[in-house]
Amino acid sequence: ERCLLTALDTDLLDYPFYANAGDVRASVFLDIVYNGGEKGELLGYPHMIAAASEDPPDWPRVAANCTNKDPKLDASRYAPLRALLLSG
């Protein structure tokens, strides 16, 4: 598992929004990729990535776009991720 996380982290460092996010916020993106299956899951959030790619990043908008259609999954997994995005 640790090797997988290291590999995913290395892959994500190619994206400036990830590389510049700071450890806490980057952990949110890493969580989405790890639990969703490779970068495809993260890239399914174009509005979140666009807000994270702004200079400076629009963290409230990033958090607002960190959602899931499944209400249970949104409440249990994505709500804490949104809090991390906002707190940094």
Short mmCIF file of C-alpha atoms in Angstrom, two decimals:
data_model
loop_
_atom_site.label_atom_id
_atom_site.label_comp_id
_atom_site.label_asym_id
_atom_site.label_seq_id
_atom_site.Cartn_x
_atom_site.Cartn_y
_atom_site.Cartn_z
CA GLU A 1 0.00 0.00 0.00
CA ARG A 2 2.80 2.42 0.85
CA CYS A 3 4.46 1.78 -2.52
CA LEU A 4 1.17 2.46 -4.28
CA LEU A 5 0.70 5.75 -2.43
CA THR A 6 4.26 6.79 -3.24
CA ALA A 7 3.73 5.94 -6.91
CA LEU A 8 0.44 7.85 -7.03
CA ASP A 9 2.02 10.83 -5.29
CA THR A 10 4.89 10.81 -7.79
CA ASP A 11 2.44 10.69 -10.71
CA LEU A 12 0.34 13.52 -9.29
CA LEU A 13 3.38 15.76 -8.86
CA ASP A 14 3.21 16.25 -12.64
CA TYR A 15 0.14 18.43 -12.03
CA PRO A 16 0.92 21.95 -10.75
CA PHE A 17 -2.35 22.14 -8.79
CA TYR A 18 -1.20 19.09 -6.80
CA ALA A 19 2.45 20.03 -6.46
CA ASN A 20 1.51 23.49 -5.12
CA ALA A 21 -1.38 22.46 -2.88
CA GLY A 22 0.55 21.86 0.33
CA ASP A 23 0.57 18.59 2.23
CA VAL A 24 -2.95 18.74 3.71
CA ARG A 25 -4.75 19.73 0.53
CA ALA A 26 -2.62 17.42 -1.62
CA SER A 27 -3.69 14.57 0.67
CA VAL A 28 -7.29 15.20 -0.44
CA PHE A 29 -6.38 14.78 -4.11
CA LEU A 30 -4.31 11.71 -3.25
CA ASP A 31 -7.25 10.25 -1.32
CA ILE A 32 -9.60 10.70 -4.27
CA VAL A 33 -7.14 9.05 -6.64
CA TYR A 34 -6.33 6.21 -4.24
CA ASN A 35 -9.96 5.38 -3.50
CA GLY A 36 -11.28 6.06 -6.98
CA GLY A 37 -8.75 4.23 -9.05
CA GLU A 38 -5.87 6.10 -10.62
CA LYS A 39 -5.93 9.64 -11.94
CA GLY A 40 -9.14 9.07 -13.91
CA GLU A 41 -11.25 9.58 -10.81
CA LEU A 42 -9.59 12.87 -9.98
CA LEU A 43 -9.78 14.07 -13.56
CA GLY A 44 -13.55 13.52 -13.33
CA TYR A 45 -13.60 16.71 -11.26
CA PRO A 46 -12.72 19.36 -13.85
CA HIS A 47 -14.28 22.27 -11.91
CA MET A 48 -12.41 21.29 -8.75
CA ILE A 49 -9.13 21.05 -10.65
CA ALA A 50 -9.76 24.38 -12.42
CA ALA A 51 -10.34 26.13 -9.09
CA ALA A 52 -7.22 24.50 -7.61
CA SER A 53 -5.21 25.60 -10.65
CA GLU A 54 -6.02 29.29 -10.26
CA ASP A 55 -3.35 31.64 -8.96
CA PRO A 56 -4.05 31.78 -6.10
CA PRO A 57 -6.24 28.69 -5.80
CA ASP A 58 -9.89 29.30 -4.97
CA TRP A 59 -10.10 26.84 -2.08
CA PRO A 60 -13.77 27.51 -1.23
CA ARG A 61 -14.66 26.69 -4.86
CA VAL A 62 -12.36 23.65 -4.81
CA ALA A 63 -14.19 22.40 -1.72
CA ALA A 64 -17.61 23.16 -3.20
CA ASN A 65 -16.76 20.94 -6.18
CA CYS A 66 -15.44 18.08 -4.06
CA THR A 67 -18.70 16.13 -3.95
CA ASN A 68 -20.18 12.77 -4.78
CA LYS A 69 -23.63 11.97 -6.17
CA ASP A 70 -24.12 9.23 -3.56
CA PRO A 71 -25.42 11.08 -0.45
CA LYS A 72 -23.98 8.51 1.97
CA LEU A 73 -20.55 8.59 0.34
CA ASP A 74 -20.66 12.37 0.12
CA ALA A 75 -21.42 12.69 3.83
CA SER A 76 -19.00 10.02 5.04
CA ARG A 77 -16.02 10.58 2.76
CA TYR A 78 -16.27 13.82 0.83
CA ALA A 79 -17.49 16.10 3.64
CA PRO A 80 -14.28 15.51 5.64
CA LEU A 81 -12.24 16.05 2.47
CA ARG A 82 -14.01 19.38 1.90
CA ALA A 83 -13.12 20.41 5.45
CA LEU A 84 -9.45 19.64 4.77
CA LEU A 85 -9.53 21.67 1.57
CA LEU A 86 -10.92 24.65 3.46
CA SER A 87 -8.60 24.39 6.45
CA GLY A 88 -5.43 23.66 4.51
#
